[in-house]
């Protein structure tokens, strides 16, 4: 993970570790990453979008998590939420860029739960507004991304690799030549089959900060829109919630335990279906304000720890001219339409 980080981002992590050690917490959480960001000049004016000081934030962290007199030495582990923030920061970085402190800040502001969110709330920070300001500042100020633009890695341009008729991605650069910032010559393998492909840098962002209810099945099962992200795909995540969903989850776990305990059943039958397969009954359609036709390209239903989550991946990637994604969901007889602002593409 850390190999994609800028030196400034690595300093943020070191400073987060120092903050945790100084407080005697024995772990690195989102609140410590927030303190590290406020100490790191690499976040620049984007960090000022919070309108708080390091001293103020540190005081709220102390109030939230009591300071211990013990000083832990050696390795300090990351919490699961801190790991998630660092993972999401990689998605926030534009294609072809290393992960800068501003990307970590955007990821911190995008997390609705956890100690970092509680600290910001105690300081009166509107996370969503601060996140929008930070994204805008990061796009407007190249200094927020040390080193500026980096060359496009052709091996990561998977759509172009497909054009080369299934050639090995490890040698894809032998059949491609970068002609300019984003313009690539692709040799299809025949003299009369050559393409010029324009690569567009698409920021990887979440379009939905807060989960939205979409409707209720006739048995009381609640369907929520848990997330919408844009990267190679437009990924829509649905989640089953409510008392009926919890009851169904418990039934599934009981059935799964019986199936795993029965060696004969495991050899003769399939495991019980994930509860999330119920969400396949939801009808989802996507379109944007320039008329793109979005089609399901991939999907994932359930999984350990994800029993009530279902994801659809839609293609194409939204074109640069698109500014709004229109999502329509039908749950039984309930029809819900949402308009989500698409990111501005920095060319």
Short mmCIF file of C-alpha atoms in Angstrom, two decimals:
data_model
loop_
_atom_site.label_atom_id
_atom_site.label_comp_id
_atom_site.label_asym_id
_atom_site.label_seq_id
_atom_site.Cartn_x
_atom_site.Cartn_y
_atom_site.Cartn_z
CA UNK A 1 0.00 0.00 0.00
CA UNK A 2 2.65 2.51 1.08
CA UNK A 3 4.63 2.33 -2.16
CA UNK A 4 2.08 4.64 -3.82
CA UNK A 5 2.37 7.29 -1.09
CA UNK A 6 4.26 10.56 -1.49
CA UNK A 7 6.93 11.49 1.04
CA UNK A 8 4.42 13.93 2.56
CA UNK A 9 1.87 11.16 3.07
CA UNK A 10 4.48 8.97 4.72
CA UNK A 11 5.28 11.88 7.05
CA UNK A 12 1.58 12.12 7.92
CA UNK A 13 1.64 8.46 8.98
CA UNK A 14 4.83 8.92 11.01
CA UNK A 15 3.30 11.96 12.73
CA UNK A 16 0.08 10.02 13.38
CA UNK A 17 2.18 7.35 15.07
CA UNK A 18 3.93 10.02 17.15
CA UNK A 19 0.57 11.49 18.19
CA UNK A 20 -0.73 8.07 19.21
CA UNK A 21 2.43 7.26 21.14
CA UNK A 22 2.37 10.65 22.88
CA UNK A 23 -1.22 10.04 23.97
CA UNK A 24 -0.44 6.50 25.08
CA UNK A 25 -3.21 5.09 22.88
CA UNK A 26 -1.34 2.08 21.51
CA UNK A 27 -3.05 2.18 18.10
CA UNK A 28 -3.28 4.47 15.05
CA UNK A 29 -6.86 5.45 14.30
CA UNK A 30 -8.57 7.96 12.07
CA UNK A 31 -8.22 10.60 14.79
CA UNK A 32 -4.44 10.19 14.76
CA UNK A 33 -4.33 10.47 10.96
CA UNK A 34 -6.29 13.71 11.34
CA UNK A 35 -3.69 15.02 13.80
CA UNK A 36 -0.90 13.94 11.47
CA UNK A 37 -2.52 15.83 8.60
CA UNK A 38 -2.75 19.00 10.68
CA UNK A 39 0.98 18.69 11.42
CA UNK A 40 2.01 18.07 7.80
CA UNK A 41 2.51 21.11 5.58
CA UNK A 42 2.03 18.90 2.54
CA UNK A 43 -1.74 19.11 3.00
CA UNK A 44 -1.33 22.85 2.32
CA UNK A 45 -4.34 25.08 1.98
CA UNK A 46 -6.57 22.00 1.67
CA UNK A 47 -6.05 21.32 5.39
CA UNK A 48 -7.10 24.91 6.13
CA UNK A 49 -10.52 24.00 4.71
CA UNK A 50 -11.22 22.48 8.13
CA UNK A 51 -10.77 25.81 9.89
CA UNK A 52 -9.29 24.17 12.99
CA UNK A 53 -5.85 24.07 14.58
CA UNK A 54 -3.74 21.14 15.67
CA UNK A 55 -4.08 22.20 19.31
CA UNK A 56 -7.89 22.28 19.06
CA UNK A 57 -8.04 18.86 17.41
CA UNK A 58 -5.58 17.35 19.87
CA UNK A 59 -7.67 18.66 22.79
CA UNK A 60 -10.81 16.98 21.39
CA UNK A 61 -8.94 13.70 20.84
CA UNK A 62 -7.81 13.77 24.47
CA UNK A 63 -11.40 14.38 25.57
CA UNK A 64 -12.69 11.56 23.39
CA UNK A 65 -10.04 8.93 24.21
CA UNK A 66 -8.41 9.31 27.63
CA UNK A 67 -4.65 9.76 27.61
CA UNK A 68 -2.65 6.91 29.10
CA UNK A 69 0.54 7.44 31.02
CA UNK A 70 2.06 4.35 29.44
CA UNK A 71 4.21 5.01 26.40
CA UNK A 72 4.10 2.13 23.95
CA UNK A 73 7.33 1.40 22.09
CA UNK A 74 7.82 -0.51 18.88
CA UNK A 75 5.14 -1.15 16.27
CA UNK A 76 1.76 0.52 16.73
CA UNK A 77 -1.02 -1.18 14.73
CA UNK A 78 -3.58 0.59 12.57
CA UNK A 79 -7.25 0.21 13.43
CA UNK A 80 -9.51 -1.27 10.76
CA UNK A 81 -10.97 2.18 10.13
CA UNK A 82 -7.52 3.74 9.68
CA UNK A 83 -6.68 0.97 7.20
CA UNK A 84 -9.92 1.73 5.37
CA UNK A 85 -9.11 5.46 5.24
CA UNK A 86 -5.66 4.76 3.78
CA UNK A 87 -7.18 2.37 1.25
CA UNK A 88 -9.81 4.92 0.24
CA UNK A 89 -7.16 7.62 -0.09
CA UNK A 90 -5.69 5.56 -2.93
CA UNK A 91 -9.03 5.78 -4.73
CA UNK A 92 -9.17 9.53 -4.18
CA UNK A 93 -5.84 10.09 -5.96
CA UNK A 94 -6.29 10.89 -9.67
CA UNK A 95 -5.15 8.26 -12.11
CA UNK A 96 -1.37 8.41 -12.57
CA UNK A 97 -0.70 10.25 -9.30
CA UNK A 98 0.80 9.08 -6.05
CA UNK A 99 -1.33 9.38 -2.91
CA UNK A 100 -0.79 12.85 -1.45
CA UNK A 101 -1.76 14.12 2.03
CA UNK A 102 -4.77 15.88 0.49
CA UNK A 103 -6.11 12.47 -0.67
CA UNK A 104 -5.87 11.16 2.90
CA UNK A 105 -7.69 14.28 4.12
CA UNK A 106 -10.49 13.76 1.58
CA UNK A 107 -10.80 10.12 2.71
CA UNK A 108 -10.92 11.16 6.39
CA UNK A 109 -13.69 13.64 5.61
CA UNK A 110 -15.58 10.96 3.68
CA UNK A 111 -15.81 8.61 6.68
CA UNK A 112 -19.12 9.25 8.52
CA UNK A 113 -18.25 7.18 11.60
CA UNK A 114 -15.30 6.81 13.94
CA UNK A 115 -13.27 9.03 16.24
CA UNK A 116 -12.09 11.38 13.47
CA UNK A 117 -15.69 12.19 12.56
CA UNK A 118 -16.53 12.70 16.25
CA UNK A 119 -13.58 15.07 16.70
CA UNK A 120 -14.60 17.12 13.66
CA UNK A 121 -18.21 17.22 14.84
CA UNK A 122 -17.11 18.44 18.29
CA UNK A 123 -15.15 21.22 16.57
CA UNK A 124 -18.19 22.26 14.52
CA UNK A 125 -16.77 21.13 11.17
CA UNK A 126 -19.30 20.30 8.45
CA UNK A 127 -17.54 17.25 6.99
CA UNK A 128 -19.41 17.20 3.68
CA UNK A 129 -18.87 20.90 3.05
CA UNK A 130 -15.21 20.63 4.07
CA UNK A 131 -14.79 17.63 1.77
CA UNK A 132 -16.22 19.54 -1.19
CA UNK A 133 -13.92 22.50 -0.47
CA UNK A 134 -10.91 20.22 -0.16
CA UNK A 135 -11.63 18.45 -3.45
CA UNK A 136 -12.04 21.82 -5.17
CA UNK A 137 -8.82 23.16 -3.66
CA UNK A 138 -6.90 20.03 -4.61
CA UNK A 139 -8.05 20.33 -8.23
CA UNK A 140 -7.28 24.06 -8.39
CA UNK A 141 -3.87 24.03 -6.71
CA UNK A 142 -1.20 21.73 -8.24
CA UNK A 143 0.98 22.43 -5.18
CA UNK A 144 -1.34 20.21 -3.16
CA UNK A 145 0.08 17.30 -5.18
CA UNK A 146 3.86 17.40 -4.87
CA UNK A 147 5.66 16.68 -8.12
CA UNK A 148 2.68 17.47 -10.35
CA UNK A 149 1.48 14.98 -12.94
CA UNK A 150 3.24 11.68 -13.33
CA UNK A 151 3.56 9.71 -16.60
CA UNK A 152 0.70 7.37 -17.39
CA UNK A 153 1.53 3.73 -16.67
CA UNK A 154 0.32 1.99 -19.83
CA UNK A 155 0.05 -1.33 -18.00
CA UNK A 156 -2.70 0.18 -15.85
CA UNK A 157 -4.72 1.31 -18.89
CA UNK A 158 -6.66 -1.96 -19.03
CA UNK A 159 -9.09 -0.87 -21.75
CA UNK A 160 -6.18 -0.27 -24.10
CA UNK A 161 -4.68 -3.65 -23.26
CA UNK A 162 -7.98 -5.25 -24.33
CA UNK A 163 -7.63 -3.45 -27.69
CA UNK A 164 -4.32 -5.26 -28.23
CA UNK A 165 -6.19 -8.56 -28.70
CA UNK A 166 -5.33 -10.17 -25.42
CA UNK A 167 -1.59 -9.62 -25.41
CA UNK A 168 0.16 -10.14 -22.11
CA UNK A 169 -0.21 -6.93 -20.00
CA UNK A 170 3.41 -7.35 -18.88
CA UNK A 171 4.61 -6.61 -22.41
CA UNK A 172 1.79 -4.27 -23.40
CA UNK A 173 4.18 -1.31 -23.63
CA UNK A 174 5.90 -3.06 -26.55
CA UNK A 175 2.73 -2.50 -28.56
CA UNK A 176 1.92 0.99 -27.27
CA UNK A 177 3.68 4.31 -27.45
CA UNK A 178 2.86 7.40 -25.38
CA UNK A 179 2.70 10.31 -27.84
CA UNK A 180 1.59 13.03 -25.44
CA UNK A 181 -0.17 13.56 -22.14
CA UNK A 182 -2.80 10.85 -22.47
CA UNK A 183 -2.50 10.21 -26.24
CA UNK A 184 -1.36 6.67 -27.00
CA UNK A 185 -0.49 4.84 -30.23
CA UNK A 186 -1.77 1.24 -30.04
CA UNK A 187 -0.47 -1.33 -32.54
CA UNK A 188 -3.14 -3.97 -33.09
CA UNK A 189 -0.69 -6.35 -34.75
CA UNK A 190 -1.54 -5.75 -38.39
CA UNK A 191 -0.29 -3.02 -40.65
CA UNK A 192 -3.76 -1.60 -41.23
CA UNK A 193 -4.89 -1.87 -37.60
CA UNK A 194 -3.49 1.04 -35.58
CA UNK A 195 -5.38 3.13 -33.02
CA UNK A 196 -4.82 6.47 -31.37
CA UNK A 197 -6.39 6.29 -27.93
CA UNK A 198 -6.98 9.34 -25.74
CA UNK A 199 -6.63 8.40 -22.07
CA UNK A 200 -8.72 10.54 -19.72
CA UNK A 201 -7.74 10.91 -16.09
CA UNK A 202 -10.81 10.14 -13.99
CA UNK A 203 -10.66 10.93 -10.26
CA UNK A 204 -11.76 7.96 -8.18
CA UNK A 205 -14.42 9.28 -5.85
CA UNK A 206 -17.47 8.33 -3.86
CA UNK A 207 -20.62 10.05 -5.09
CA UNK A 208 -22.67 9.17 -2.03
CA UNK A 209 -21.57 10.26 1.45
CA UNK A 210 -24.66 9.12 3.39
CA UNK A 211 -26.66 5.91 2.82
CA UNK A 212 -30.18 6.46 1.42
CA UNK A 213 -33.31 4.30 1.92
CA UNK A 214 -34.74 2.99 -1.36
CA UNK A 215 -37.79 1.05 -0.22
CA UNK A 216 -39.13 -1.92 1.73
CA UNK A 217 -40.01 -5.41 0.49
CA UNK A 218 -43.45 -6.76 1.41
CA UNK A 219 -41.95 -8.81 4.27
CA UNK A 220 -40.45 -5.73 5.91
CA UNK A 221 -36.93 -6.08 4.46
CA UNK A 222 -35.43 -2.60 4.08
CA UNK A 223 -33.30 -1.81 1.01
CA UNK A 224 -30.69 0.93 1.30
CA UNK A 225 -28.35 2.50 -1.20
CA UNK A 226 -25.06 2.09 0.72
CA UNK A 227 -22.66 3.61 -1.79
CA UNK A 228 -21.98 4.85 -5.32
CA UNK A 229 -18.38 5.15 -6.50
CA UNK A 230 -16.70 6.03 -9.78
CA UNK A 231 -13.41 4.47 -10.90
CA UNK A 232 -13.11 1.96 -13.77
CA UNK A 233 -16.78 1.27 -13.17
CA UNK A 234 -19.72 3.05 -11.65
CA UNK A 235 -20.20 0.77 -8.64
CA UNK A 236 -23.58 0.77 -6.90
CA UNK A 237 -23.78 -0.95 -3.49
CA UNK A 238 -27.08 -2.06 -1.98
CA UNK A 239 -27.59 -3.22 1.60
CA UNK A 240 -30.39 -5.00 3.43
CA UNK A 241 -31.23 -3.45 6.79
CA UNK A 242 -33.84 -3.47 9.52
CA UNK A 243 -35.28 -6.08 11.85
CA UNK A 244 -36.37 -8.38 9.02
CA UNK A 245 -32.88 -8.28 7.53
CA UNK A 246 -31.29 -9.11 10.88
CA UNK A 247 -33.67 -12.03 11.34
CA UNK A 248 -32.84 -13.32 7.85
CA UNK A 249 -29.13 -12.96 8.59
CA UNK A 250 -29.46 -15.03 11.77
CA UNK A 251 -31.39 -17.73 9.89
CA UNK A 252 -28.64 -17.80 7.26
CA UNK A 253 -25.91 -18.13 9.88
CA UNK A 254 -27.75 -20.96 11.60
CA UNK A 255 -28.23 -22.77 8.27
CA UNK A 256 -24.59 -22.20 7.34
CA UNK A 257 -23.38 -23.58 10.68
CA UNK A 258 -25.48 -26.74 10.21
CA UNK A 259 -24.22 -27.14 6.63
CA UNK A 260 -20.57 -26.76 7.68
CA UNK A 261 -21.02 -29.24 10.53
CA UNK A 262 -22.46 -31.87 8.16
CA UNK A 263 -19.60 -33.32 6.11
CA UNK A 264 -22.04 -35.23 3.88
CA UNK A 265 -24.02 -32.06 3.15
CA UNK A 266 -20.85 -30.20 2.24
CA UNK A 267 -19.96 -32.86 -0.30
CA UNK A 268 -23.46 -33.20 -1.80
CA UNK A 269 -25.03 -29.75 -1.62
CA UNK A 270 -24.26 -26.10 -2.08
CA UNK A 271 -24.06 -23.80 0.97
CA UNK A 272 -27.17 -21.76 1.76
CA UNK A 273 -27.70 -18.70 -0.43
CA UNK A 274 -26.37 -15.36 0.77
CA UNK A 275 -29.16 -13.17 2.19
CA UNK A 276 -28.04 -10.44 -0.23
CA UNK A 277 -29.30 -12.48 -3.18
CA UNK A 278 -32.69 -11.09 -2.23
CA UNK A 279 -31.42 -7.71 -3.46
CA UNK A 280 -31.22 -9.06 -7.01
CA UNK A 281 -34.94 -8.28 -7.17
CA UNK A 282 -34.18 -4.54 -7.07
CA UNK A 283 -34.25 -2.90 -10.52
CA UNK A 284 -31.50 -0.31 -11.02
CA UNK A 285 -30.96 1.95 -14.02
CA UNK A 286 -28.24 4.56 -14.56
CA UNK A 287 -27.96 7.40 -17.03
CA UNK A 288 -26.17 10.71 -17.13
CA UNK A 289 -26.91 14.17 -18.47
CA UNK A 290 -25.17 13.49 -21.81
CA UNK A 291 -27.15 10.33 -22.59
CA UNK A 292 -24.61 7.58 -21.84
CA UNK A 293 -26.01 4.05 -21.86
CA UNK A 294 -24.82 2.30 -18.67
CA UNK A 295 -24.88 -1.48 -18.63
CA UNK A 296 -24.02 -3.98 -15.88
CA UNK A 297 -20.52 -5.36 -16.46
CA UNK A 298 -19.79 -7.12 -13.18
CA UNK A 299 -21.39 -7.89 -9.83
CA UNK A 300 -20.79 -9.35 -6.40
CA UNK A 301 -23.35 -10.68 -3.96
CA UNK A 302 -22.62 -11.49 -0.34
CA UNK A 303 -19.44 -12.79 1.22
CA UNK A 304 -18.21 -13.36 4.75
CA UNK A 305 -18.88 -10.15 6.66
CA UNK A 306 -20.83 -8.89 3.63
CA UNK A 307 -23.86 -11.18 3.85
CA UNK A 308 -26.32 -8.33 3.24
CA UNK A 309 -24.29 -6.38 0.64
CA UNK A 310 -24.76 -6.52 -3.12
CA UNK A 311 -22.74 -4.57 -5.71
CA UNK A 312 -23.25 -3.91 -9.40
CA UNK A 313 -20.43 -2.54 -11.58
CA UNK A 314 -21.62 -0.49 -14.57
CA UNK A 315 -19.76 0.55 -17.70
CA UNK A 316 -18.82 2.94 -19.24
CA UNK A 317 -16.76 5.24 -17.08
CA UNK A 318 -18.70 8.56 -17.14
CA UNK A 319 -17.45 10.71 -20.04
CA UNK A 320 -15.68 14.03 -19.27
CA UNK A 321 -18.70 16.08 -20.39
CA UNK A 322 -21.09 14.39 -17.94
CA UNK A 323 -21.83 16.37 -14.77
CA UNK A 324 -24.74 14.43 -13.21
CA UNK A 325 -25.50 10.75 -12.75
CA UNK A 326 -29.19 9.87 -12.54
CA UNK A 327 -29.92 6.68 -10.57
CA UNK A 328 -33.37 5.09 -10.51
CA UNK A 329 -34.21 2.17 -8.21
CA UNK A 330 -37.44 0.16 -8.01
CA UNK A 331 -38.15 -1.88 -4.86
CA UNK A 332 -41.48 -3.65 -5.30
CA UNK A 333 -43.78 -0.72 -6.15
CA UNK A 334 -41.53 2.01 -4.76
CA UNK A 335 -39.63 4.08 -7.33
CA UNK A 336 -36.73 6.28 -6.13
CA UNK A 337 -34.63 8.62 -8.29
CA UNK A 338 -31.41 10.29 -7.16
CA UNK A 339 -29.23 12.85 -8.94
CA UNK A 340 -25.55 12.60 -8.00
CA UNK A 341 -22.92 15.15 -8.99
CA UNK A 342 -20.05 13.64 -10.99
CA UNK A 343 -16.46 14.77 -10.37
CA UNK A 344 -14.81 17.32 -12.62
CA UNK A 345 -12.12 15.61 -14.69
CA UNK A 346 -8.74 17.34 -14.44
CA UNK A 347 -7.13 16.98 -17.91
#
